Amino acid sequence: QARFDDQISIQPTKKLILDGGNETYIEEVAANTIAFHNGDTERMRIDASGSIFHQFLDLKTMLKPCL
């Protein structure tokens, strides 16, 4: 078990791996853009403008009428 009482920094383009098999992770794929992976496949991305992309769907555009 690890405890962090302050910020954790990861070098740009490096992965935050959440399982032992390198298949579930979060990574910065571009400046201010993060991607979430599982099964070694990108499932969701959030870009610098706050747009959320889920595989092939642009959720921000789809949800705009609800905002």
mmCIF file with all atom_site columns, N, CA and C in Angstrom:
data_model
loop_
_atom_site.group_PDB
_atom_site.id
_atom_site.type_symbol
_atom_site.label_atom_id
_atom_site.label_alt_id
_atom_site.label_comp_id
_atom_site.label_asym_id
_atom_site.label_entity_id
_atom_site.label_seq_id
_atom_site.pdbx_PDB_ins_code
_atom_site.Cartn_x
_atom_site.Cartn_y
_atom_site.Cartn_z
_atom_site.occupancy
_atom_site.B_iso_or_equiv
_atom_site.pdbx_formal_charge
_atom_site.auth_seq_id
_atom_site.auth_comp_id
_atom_site.auth_asym_id
_atom_site.auth_atom_id
_atom_site.pdbx_PDB_model_num
ATOM 1   N N  . GLN A 1 1  ? 0.850   -1.171 0.000   1.00 0.00 ? 1  GLN A N  1
ATOM 2   C CA . GLN A 1 1  ? 0.000   0.000  0.000   1.00 0.00 ? 1  GLN A CA 1
ATOM 3   C C  . GLN A 1 1  ? 0.894   1.231  0.000   1.00 0.00 ? 1  GLN A C  1
ATOM 4   N N  . ALA A 1 2  ? 0.513   2.216  -0.812  1.00 0.00 ? 2  ALA A N  1
ATOM 5   C CA . ALA A 1 2  ? 1.278   3.460  -0.881  1.00 0.00 ? 2  ALA A CA 1
ATOM 6   C C  . ALA A 1 2  ? 0.379   4.621  -0.500  1.00 0.00 ? 2  ALA A C  1
ATOM 7   N N  . ARG A 1 3  ? 0.963   5.611  0.135   1.00 0.00 ? 3  ARG A N  1
ATOM 8   C CA . ARG A 1 3  ? 0.220   6.811  0.507   1.00 0.00 ? 3  ARG A CA 1
ATOM 9   C C  . ARG A 1 3  ? 1.013   8.020  0.039   1.00 0.00 ? 3  ARG A C  1
ATOM 10  N N  . PHE A 1 4  ? 0.304   8.957  -0.613  1.00 0.00 ? 4  PHE A N  1
ATOM 11  C CA . PHE A 1 4  ? 0.935   10.173 -1.086  1.00 0.00 ? 4  PHE A CA 1
ATOM 12  C C  . PHE A 1 4  ? 0.197   11.351 -0.474  1.00 0.00 ? 4  PHE A C  1
ATOM 13  N N  . ASP A 1 5  ? 0.921   12.205 0.209   1.00 0.00 ? 5  ASP A N  1
ATOM 14  C CA . ASP A 1 5  ? 0.317   13.363 0.850   1.00 0.00 ? 5  ASP A CA 1
ATOM 15  C C  . ASP A 1 5  ? 0.558   14.640 0.058   1.00 0.00 ? 5  ASP A C  1
ATOM 16  N N  . ASP A 1 6  ? 1.065   14.519 -1.127  1.00 0.00 ? 6  ASP A N  1
ATOM 17  C CA . ASP A 1 6  ? 1.343   15.677 -1.968  1.00 0.00 ? 6  ASP A CA 1
ATOM 18  C C  . ASP A 1 6  ? 1.119   15.278 -3.419  1.00 0.00 ? 6  ASP A C  1
ATOM 19  N N  . GLN A 1 7  ? 1.502   16.123 -4.331  1.00 0.00 ? 7  GLN A N  1
ATOM 20  C CA . GLN A 1 7  ? 1.305   15.852 -5.755  1.00 0.00 ? 7  GLN A CA 1
ATOM 21  C C  . GLN A 1 7  ? 2.213   14.733 -6.241  1.00 0.00 ? 7  GLN A C  1
ATOM 22  N N  . ILE A 1 8  ? 1.742   14.059 -7.274  1.00 0.00 ? 8  ILE A N  1
ATOM 23  C CA . ILE A 1 8  ? 2.533   13.043 -7.956  1.00 0.00 ? 8  ILE A CA 1
ATOM 24  C C  . ILE A 1 8  ? 2.727   13.538 -9.385  1.00 0.00 ? 8  ILE A C  1
ATOM 25  N N  . SER A 1 9  ? 3.934   13.533 -9.868  1.00 0.00 ? 9  SER A N  1
ATOM 26  C CA . SER A 1 9  ? 4.214   13.973 -11.239 1.00 0.00 ? 9  SER A CA 1
ATOM 27  C C  . SER A 1 9  ? 4.704   12.792 -12.060 1.00 0.00 ? 9  SER A C  1
ATOM 28  N N  . ILE A 1 10 ? 4.227   12.743 -13.296 1.00 0.00 ? 10 ILE A N  1
ATOM 29  C CA . ILE A 1 10 ? 4.659   11.730 -14.253 1.00 0.00 ? 10 ILE A CA 1
ATOM 30  C C  . ILE A 1 10 ? 5.175   12.468 -15.477 1.00 0.00 ? 10 ILE A C  1
ATOM 31  N N  . GLN A 1 11 ? 6.281   12.036 -15.999 1.00 0.00 ? 11 GLN A N  1
ATOM 32  C CA . GLN A 1 11 ? 6.850   12.685 -17.172 1.00 0.00 ? 11 GLN A CA 1
ATOM 33  C C  . GLN A 1 11 ? 5.869   12.646 -18.345 1.00 0.00 ? 11 GLN A C  1
ATOM 34  N N  . PRO A 1 12 ? 5.861   13.701 -19.185 1.00 0.00 ? 12 PRO A N  1
ATOM 35  C CA . PRO A 1 12 ? 4.970   13.718 -20.353 1.00 0.00 ? 12 PRO A CA 1
ATOM 36  C C  . PRO A 1 12 ? 5.136   12.466 -21.199 1.00 0.00 ? 12 PRO A C  1
ATOM 37  N N  . THR A 1 13 ? 4.049   12.008 -21.736 1.00 0.00 ? 13 THR A N  1
ATOM 38  C CA . THR A 1 13 ? 3.935   10.828 -22.603 1.00 0.00 ? 13 THR A CA 1
ATOM 39  C C  . THR A 1 13 ? 4.174   9.504  -21.876 1.00 0.00 ? 13 THR A C  1
ATOM 40  N N  . LYS A 1 14 ? 4.400   9.528  -20.569 1.00 0.00 ? 14 LYS A N  1
ATOM 41  C CA . LYS A 1 14 ? 4.530   8.284  -19.807 1.00 0.00 ? 14 LYS A CA 1
ATOM 42  C C  . LYS A 1 14 ? 3.159   7.856  -19.316 1.00 0.00 ? 14 LYS A C  1
ATOM 43  N N  . LYS A 1 15 ? 2.998   6.599  -19.007 1.00 0.00 ? 15 LYS A N  1
ATOM 44  C CA . LYS A 1 15 ? 1.710   6.018  -18.621 1.00 0.00 ? 15 LYS A CA 1
ATOM 45  C C  . LYS A 1 15 ? 1.593   5.864  -17.117 1.00 0.00 ? 15 LYS A C  1
ATOM 46  N N  . LEU A 1 16 ? 0.381   6.059  -16.611 1.00 0.00 ? 16 LEU A N  1
ATOM 47  C CA . LEU A 1 16 ? 0.043   5.701  -15.246 1.00 0.00 ? 16 LEU A CA 1
ATOM 48  C C  . LEU A 1 16 ? -0.667  4.357  -15.355 1.00 0.00 ? 16 LEU A C  1
ATOM 49  N N  . ILE A 1 17 ? 0.059   3.286  -15.090 1.00 0.00 ? 17 ILE A N  1
ATOM 50  C CA . ILE A 1 17 ? -0.446  1.926  -15.278 1.00 0.00 ? 17 ILE A CA 1
ATOM 51  C C  . ILE A 1 17 ? -1.220  1.502  -14.039 1.00 0.00 ? 17 ILE A C  1
ATOM 52  N N  . LEU A 1 18 ? -2.426  0.992  -14.251 1.00 0.00 ? 18 LEU A N  1
ATOM 53  C CA . LEU A 1 18 ? -3.315  0.649  -13.147 1.00 0.00 ? 18 LEU A CA 1
ATOM 54  C C  . LEU A 1 18 ? -3.437  -0.848 -12.908 1.00 0.00 ? 18 LEU A C  1
ATOM 55  N N  . ASP A 1 19 ? -2.773  -1.649 -13.705 1.00 0.00 ? 19 ASP A N  1
ATOM 56  C CA . ASP A 1 19 ? -2.766  -3.097 -13.483 1.00 0.00 ? 19 ASP A CA 1
ATOM 57  C C  . ASP A 1 19 ? -1.354  -3.608 -13.744 1.00 0.00 ? 19 ASP A C  1
ATOM 58  N N  . GLY A 1 20 ? -1.105  -4.818 -13.442 1.00 0.00 ? 20 GLY A N  1
ATOM 59  C CA . GLY A 1 20 ? 0.231   -5.366 -13.614 1.00 0.00 ? 20 GLY A CA 1
ATOM 60  C C  . GLY A 1 20 ? 0.570   -5.772 -15.033 1.00 0.00 ? 20 GLY A C  1
ATOM 61  N N  . GLY A 1 21 ? -0.420  -5.759 -15.929 1.00 0.00 ? 21 GLY A N  1
ATOM 62  C CA . GLY A 1 21 ? -0.180  -6.249 -17.275 1.00 0.00 ? 21 GLY A CA 1
ATOM 63  C C  . GLY A 1 21 ? -0.006  -5.187 -18.336 1.00 0.00 ? 21 GLY A C  1
ATOM 64  N N  . ASN A 1 22 ? 0.091   -3.918 -17.948 1.00 0.00 ? 22 ASN A N  1
ATOM 65  C CA . ASN A 1 22 ? 0.279   -2.816 -18.895 1.00 0.00 ? 22 ASN A CA 1
ATOM 66  C C  . ASN A 1 22 ? -0.876  -2.624 -19.861 1.00 0.00 ? 22 ASN A C  1
ATOM 67  N N  . GLU A 1 23 ? -2.073  -3.101 -19.524 1.00 0.00 ? 23 GLU A N  1
ATOM 68  C CA . GLU A 1 23 ? -3.206  -2.974 -20.436 1.00 0.00 ? 23 GLU A CA 1
ATOM 69  C C  . GLU A 1 23 ? -4.252  -1.974 -19.961 1.00 0.00 ? 23 GLU A C  1
ATOM 70  N N  . THR A 1 24 ? -4.157  -1.520 -18.710 1.00 0.00 ? 24 THR A N  1
ATOM 71  C CA . THR A 1 24 ? -5.093  -0.536 -18.174 1.00 0.00 ? 24 THR A CA 1
ATOM 72  C C  . THR A 1 24 ? -4.281  0.640  -17.668 1.00 0.00 ? 24 THR A C  1
ATOM 73  N N  . TYR A 1 25 ? -4.439  1.803  -18.333 1.00 0.00 ? 25 TYR A N  1
ATOM 74  C CA . TYR A 1 25 ? -3.598  2.946  -17.988 1.00 0.00 ? 25 TYR A CA 1
ATOM 75  C C  . TYR A 1 25 ? -4.201  4.261  -18.460 1.00 0.00 ? 25 TYR A C  1
ATOM 76  N N  . ILE A 1 26 ? -3.657  5.341  -17.921 1.00 0.00 ? 26 ILE A N  1
ATOM 77  C CA . ILE A 1 26 ? -3.990  6.707  -18.316 1.00 0.00 ? 26 ILE A CA 1
ATOM 78  C C  . ILE A 1 26 ? -2.696  7.312  -18.846 1.00 0.00 ? 26 ILE A C  1
ATOM 79  N N  . GLU A 1 27 ? -2.794  8.074  -19.935 1.00 0.00 ? 27 GLU A N  1
ATOM 80  C CA . GLU A 1 27 ? -1.591  8.712  -20.462 1.00 0.00 ? 27 GLU A CA 1
ATOM 81  C C  . GLU A 1 27 ? -1.915  10.066 -21.067 1.00 0.00 ? 27 GLU A C  1
ATOM 82  N N  . GLU A 1 28 ? -0.913  10.945 -21.073 1.00 0.00 ? 28 GLU A N  1
ATOM 83  C CA . GLU A 1 28 ? -1.022  12.216 -21.766 1.00 0.00 ? 28 GLU A CA 1
ATOM 84  C C  . GLU A 1 28 ? -0.567  11.960 -23.201 1.00 0.00 ? 28 GLU A C  1
ATOM 85  N N  . VAL A 1 29 ? -1.487  12.101 -24.161 1.00 0.00 ? 29 VAL A N  1
ATOM 86  C CA . VAL A 1 29 ? -1.175  11.778 -25.553 1.00 0.00 ? 29 VAL A CA 1
ATOM 87  C C  . VAL A 1 29 ? -0.779  13.011 -26.359 1.00 0.00 ? 29 VAL A C  1
ATOM 88  N N  . ALA A 1 30 ? -1.086  14.193 -25.855 1.00 0.00 ? 30 ALA A N  1
ATOM 89  C CA . ALA A 1 30 ? -0.700  15.464 -26.466 1.00 0.00 ? 30 ALA A CA 1
ATOM 90  C C  . ALA A 1 30 ? -0.766  16.505 -25.353 1.00 0.00 ? 30 ALA A C  1
ATOM 91  N N  . ALA A 1 31 ? -0.341  17.725 -25.642 1.00 0.00 ? 31 ALA A N  1
ATOM 92  C CA . ALA A 1 31 ? -0.392  18.770 -24.629 1.00 0.00 ? 31 ALA A CA 1
ATOM 93  C C  . ALA A 1 31 ? -1.824  18.933 -24.122 1.00 0.00 ? 31 ALA A C  1
ATOM 94  N N  . ASN A 1 32 ? -1.997  18.793 -22.823 1.00 0.00 ? 32 ASN A N  1
ATOM 95  C CA . ASN A 1 32 ? -3.307  18.969 -22.176 1.00 0.00 ? 32 ASN A CA 1
ATOM 96  C C  . ASN A 1 32 ? -4.380  18.017 -22.696 1.00 0.00 ? 32 ASN A C  1
ATOM 97  N N  . THR A 1 33 ? -3.999  16.845 -23.144 1.00 0.00 ? 33 THR A N  1
ATOM 98  C CA . THR A 1 33 ? -4.941  15.836 -23.622 1.00 0.00 ? 33 THR A CA 1
ATOM 99  C C  . THR A 1 33 ? -4.596  14.511 -22.960 1.00 0.00 ? 33 THR A C  1
ATOM 100 N N  . ILE A 1 34 ? -5.600  13.911 -22.299 1.00 0.00 ? 34 ILE A N  1
ATOM 101 C CA . ILE A 1 34 ? -5.359  12.628 -21.650 1.00 0.00 ? 34 ILE A CA 1
ATOM 102 C C  . ILE A 1 34 ? -6.254  11.557 -22.269 1.00 0.00 ? 34 ILE A C  1
ATOM 103 N N  . ALA A 1 35 ? -5.743  10.346 -22.277 1.00 0.00 ? 35 ALA A N  1
ATOM 104 C CA . ALA A 1 35 ? -6.474  9.207  -22.833 1.00 0.00 ? 35 ALA A CA 1
ATOM 105 C C  . ALA A 1 35 ? -6.521  8.097  -21.787 1.00 0.00 ? 35 ALA A C  1
ATOM 106 N N  . PHE A 1 36 ? -7.644  7.399  -21.770 1.00 0.00 ? 36 PHE A N  1
ATOM 107 C CA . PHE A 1 36 ? -7.865  6.279  -20.849 1.00 0.00 ? 36 PHE A CA 1
ATOM 108 C C  . PHE A 1 36 ? -7.922  4.997  -21.672 1.00 0.00 ? 36 PHE A C  1
ATOM 109 N N  . HIS A 1 37 ? -7.152  4.008  -21.242 1.00 0.00 ? 37 HIS A N  1
ATOM 110 C CA . HIS A 1 37 ? -7.046  2.743  -21.977 1.00 0.00 ? 37 HIS A CA 1
ATOM 111 C C  . HIS A 1 37 ? -7.418  1.576  -21.070 1.00 0.00 ? 37 HIS A C  1
ATOM 112 N N  . ASN A 1 38 ? -8.070  0.579  -21.651 1.00 0.00 ? 38 ASN A N  1
ATOM 113 C CA . ASN A 1 38 ? -8.172  -0.726 -21.001 1.00 0.00 ? 38 ASN A CA 1
ATOM 114 C C  . ASN A 1 38 ? -8.153  -1.775 -22.090 1.00 0.00 ? 38 ASN A C  1
ATOM 115 N N  . GLY A 1 39 ? -7.677  -2.952 -21.744 1.00 0.00 ? 39 GLY A N  1
ATOM 116 C CA . GLY A 1 39 ? -7.471  -3.964 -22.775 1.00 0.00 ? 39 GLY A CA 1
ATOM 117 C C  . GLY A 1 39 ? -6.511  -3.475 -23.842 1.00 0.00 ? 39 GLY A C  1
ATOM 118 N N  . ASP A 1 40 ? -5.625  -2.541 -23.454 1.00 0.00 ? 40 ASP A N  1
ATOM 119 C CA . ASP A 1 40 ? -4.642  -1.906 -24.341 1.00 0.00 ? 40 ASP A CA 1
ATOM 120 C C  . ASP A 1 40 ? -5.298  -1.175 -25.508 1.00 0.00 ? 40 ASP A C  1
ATOM 121 N N  . THR A 1 41 ? -6.562  -0.760 -25.330 1.00 0.00 ? 41 THR A N  1
ATOM 122 C CA . THR A 1 41 ? -7.299  -0.020 -26.352 1.00 0.00 ? 41 THR A CA 1
ATOM 123 C C  . THR A 1 41 ? -7.776  1.298  -25.756 1.00 0.00 ? 41 THR A C  1
ATOM 124 N N  . GLU A 1 42 ? -7.586  2.391  -26.483 1.00 0.00 ? 42 GLU A N  1
ATOM 125 C CA . GLU A 1 42 ? -8.080  3.677  -25.995 1.00 0.00 ? 42 GLU A CA 1
ATOM 126 C C  . GLU A 1 42 ? -9.599  3.660  -25.974 1.00 0.00 ? 42 GLU A C  1
ATOM 127 N N  . ARG A 1 43 ? -10.173 3.993  -24.812 1.00 0.00 ? 43 ARG A N  1
ATOM 128 C CA . ARG A 1 43 ? -11.631 3.979  -24.645 1.00 0.00 ? 43 ARG A CA 1
ATOM 129 C C  . ARG A 1 43 ? -12.216 5.377  -24.535 1.00 0.00 ? 43 ARG A C  1
ATOM 130 N N  . MET A 1 44 ? -11.432 6.332  -23.996 1.00 0.00 ? 44 MET A N  1
ATOM 131 C CA . MET A 1 44 ? -11.945 7.687  -23.815 1.00 0.00 ? 44 MET A CA 1
ATOM 132 C C  . MET A 1 44 ? -10.779 8.659  -23.850 1.00 0.00 ? 44 MET A C  1
ATOM 133 N N  . ARG A 1 45 ? -11.075 9.897  -24.337 1.00 0.00 ? 45 ARG A N  1
ATOM 134 C CA . ARG A 1 45 ? -10.065 10.936 -24.403 1.00 0.00 ? 45 ARG A CA 1
ATOM 135 C C  . ARG A 1 45 ? -10.702 12.261 -24.005 1.00 0.00 ? 45 ARG A C  1
ATOM 136 N N  . ILE A 1 46 ? -9.964  13.071 -23.253 1.00 0.00 ? 46 ILE A N  1
ATOM 137 C CA . ILE A 1 46 ? -10.399 14.418 -22.900 1.00 0.00 ? 46 ILE A CA 1
ATOM 138 C C  . ILE A 1 46 ? -9.329  15.372 -23.407 1.00 0.00 ? 46 ILE A C  1
ATOM 139 N N  . ASP A 1 47 ? -9.751  16.341 -24.246 1.00 0.00 ? 47 ASP A N  1
ATOM 140 C CA . ASP A 1 47 ? -8.770  17.256 -24.823 1.00 0.00 ? 47 ASP A CA 1
ATOM 141 C C  . ASP A 1 47 ? -8.716  18.572 -24.051 1.00 0.00 ? 47 ASP A C  1
ATOM 142 N N  . ALA A 1 48 ? -7.859  19.474 -24.504 1.00 0.00 ? 48 ALA A N  1
ATOM 143 C CA . ALA A 1 48 ? -7.600  20.728 -23.797 1.00 0.00 ? 48 ALA A CA 1
ATOM 144 C C  . ALA A 1 48 ? -8.838  21.610 -23.673 1.00 0.00 ? 48 ALA A C  1
ATOM 145 N N  . SER A 1 49 ? -9.789  21.482 -24.575 1.00 0.00 ? 49 SER A N  1
ATOM 146 C CA . SER A 1 49 ? -11.000 22.305 -24.516 1.00 0.00 ? 49 SER A CA 1
ATOM 147 C C  . SER A 1 49 ? -12.060 21.704 -23.597 1.00 0.00 ? 49 SER A C  1
ATOM 148 N N  . GLY A 1 50 ? -11.805 20.488 -23.100 1.00 0.00 ? 50 GLY A N  1
ATOM 149 C CA . GLY A 1 50 ? -12.776 19.805 -22.254 1.00 0.00 ? 50 GLY A CA 1
ATOM 150 C C  . GLY A 1 50 ? -13.679 18.866 -23.021 1.00 0.00 ? 50 GLY A C  1
ATOM 151 N N  . SER A 1 51 ? -13.457 18.768 -24.326 1.00 0.00 ? 51 SER A N  1
ATOM 152 C CA . SER A 1 51 ? -14.241 17.835 -25.130 1.00 0.00 ? 51 SER A CA 1
ATOM 153 C C  . SER A 1 51 ? -13.909 16.412 -24.721 1.00 0.00 ? 51 SER A C  1
ATOM 154 N N  . ILE A 1 52 ? -14.939 15.587 -24.650 1.00 0.00 ? 52 ILE A N  1
ATOM 155 C CA . ILE A 1 52 ? -14.780 14.189 -24.269 1.00 0.00 ? 52 ILE A CA 1
ATOM 156 C C  . ILE A 1 52 ? -15.087 13.326 -25.487 1.00 0.00 ? 52 ILE A C  1
ATOM 157 N N  . PHE A 1 53 ? -14.170 12.460 -25.806 1.00 0.00 ? 53 PHE A N  1
ATOM 158 C CA . PHE A 1 53 ? -14.342 11.549 -26.929 1.00 0.00 ? 53 PHE A CA 1
ATOM 159 C C  . PHE A 1 53 ? -14.330 10.129 -26.386 1.00 0.00 ? 53 PHE A C  1
ATOM 160 N N  . HIS A 1 54 ? -15.353 9.379  -26.712 1.00 0.00 ? 54 HIS A N  1
ATOM 161 C CA . HIS A 1 54 ? -15.458 7.992  -26.272 1.00 0.00 ? 54 HIS A CA 1
ATOM 162 C C  . HIS A 1 54 ? -15.372 7.120  -27.507 1.00 0.00 ? 54 HIS A C  1
ATOM 163 N N  . GLN A 1 55 ? -14.253 6.485  -27.702 1.00 0.00 ? 55 GLN A N  1
ATOM 164 C CA . GLN A 1 55 ? -13.951 5.708  -28.906 1.00 0.00 ? 55 GLN A CA 1
ATOM 165 C C  . GLN A 1 55 ? -14.308 6.544  -30.129 1.00 0.00 ? 55 GLN A C  1
ATOM 166 N N  . PHE A 1 56 ? -15.409 6.285  -30.795 1.00 0.00 ? 56 PHE A N  1
ATOM 167 C CA . PHE A 1 56 ? -15.735 6.997  -32.024 1.00 0.00 ? 56 PHE A CA 1
ATOM 168 C C  . PHE A 1 56 ? -16.803 8.065  -31.827 1.00 0.00 ? 56 PHE A C  1
ATOM 169 N N  . LEU A 1 57 ? -17.219 8.320  -30.573 1.00 0.00 ? 57 LEU A N  1
ATOM 170 C CA . LEU A 1 57 ? -18.291 9.264  -30.308 1.00 0.00 ? 57 LEU A CA 1
ATOM 171 C C  . LEU A 1 57 ? -17.746 10.526 -29.662 1.00 0.00 ? 57 LEU A C  1
ATOM 172 N N  . ASP A 1 58 ? -18.207 11.689 -30.109 1.00 0.00 ? 58 ASP A N  1
ATOM 173 C CA . ASP A 1 58 ? -17.860 12.961 -29.489 1.00 0.00 ? 58 ASP A CA 1
ATOM 174 C C  . ASP A 1 58 ? -18.973 13.288 -28.501 1.00 0.00 ? 58 ASP A C  1
ATOM 175 N N  . LEU A 1 59 ? -18.776 12.968 -27.230 1.00 0.00 ? 59 LEU A N  1
ATOM 176 C CA . LEU A 1 59 ? -19.832 13.117 -26.233 1.00 0.00 ? 59 LEU A CA 1
ATOM 177 C C  . LEU A 1 59 ? -20.201 14.567 -25.980 1.00 0.00 ? 59 LEU A C  1
ATOM 178 N N  . LYS A 1 60 ? -19.247 15.489 -26.085 1.00 0.00 ? 60 LYS A N  1
ATOM 179 C CA . LYS A 1 60 ? -19.564 16.896 -25.846 1.00 0.00 ? 60 LYS A CA 1
ATOM 180 C C  . LYS A 1 60 ? -20.570 17.388 -26.880 1.00 0.00 ? 60 LYS A C  1
ATOM 181 N N  . THR A 1 61 ? -20.385 17.017 -28.134 1.00 0.00 ? 61 THR A N  1
ATOM 182 C CA . THR A 1 61 ? -21.320 17.405 -29.180 1.00 0.00 ? 61 THR A CA 1
ATOM 183 C C  . THR A 1 61 ? -22.671 16.740 -28.961 1.00 0.00 ? 61 THR A C  1
ATOM 184 N N  . MET A 1 62 ? -22.665 15.466 -28.590 1.00 0.00 ? 62 MET A N  1
ATOM 185 C CA . MET A 1 62 ? -23.919 14.734 -28.374 1.00 0.00 ? 62 MET A CA 1
ATOM 186 C C  . MET A 1 62 ? -24.693 15.289 -27.184 1.00 0.00 ? 62 MET A C  1
ATOM 187 N N  . LEU A 1 63 ? -23.998 15.739 -26.129 1.00 0.00 ? 63 LEU A N  1
ATOM 188 C CA . LEU A 1 63 ? -24.651 16.194 -24.918 1.00 0.00 ? 63 LEU A CA 1
ATOM 189 C C  . LEU A 1 63 ? -24.960 17.689 -24.917 1.00 0.00 ? 63 LEU A C  1
ATOM 190 N N  . LYS A 1 64 ? -24.493 18.413 -25.934 1.00 0.00 ? 64 LYS A N  1
ATOM 191 C CA . LYS A 1 64 ? -24.641 19.873 -25.974 1.00 0.00 ? 64 LYS A CA 1
ATOM 192 C C  . LYS A 1 64 ? -26.076 20.328 -25.732 1.00 0.00 ? 64 LYS A C  1
ATOM 193 N N  . PRO A 1 65 ? -27.113 19.701 -26.334 1.00 0.00 ? 65 PRO A N  1
ATOM 194 C CA . PRO A 1 65 ? -28.468 20.153 -26.064 1.00 0.00 ? 65 PRO A CA 1
ATOM 195 C C  . PRO A 1 65 ? -28.857 20.009 -24.587 1.00 0.00 ? 65 PRO A C  1
ATOM 196 N N  . CYS A 1 66 ? -28.174 19.143 -23.844 1.00 0.00 ? 66 CYS A N  1
ATOM 197 C CA . CYS A 1 66 ? -28.498 18.920 -22.436 1.00 0.00 ? 66 CYS A CA 1
ATOM 198 C C  . CYS A 1 66 ? -27.785 19.907 -21.516 1.00 0.00 ? 66 CYS A C  1
ATOM 199 N N  . LEU A 1 67 ? -26.743 20.578 -22.017 1.00 0.00 ? 67 LEU A N  1
ATOM 200 C CA . LEU A 1 67 ? -25.932 21.450 -21.152 1.00 0.00 ? 67 LEU A CA 1
ATOM 201 C C  . LEU A 1 67 ? -26.556 22.806 -20.956 1.00 0.00 ? 67 LEU A C  1
#
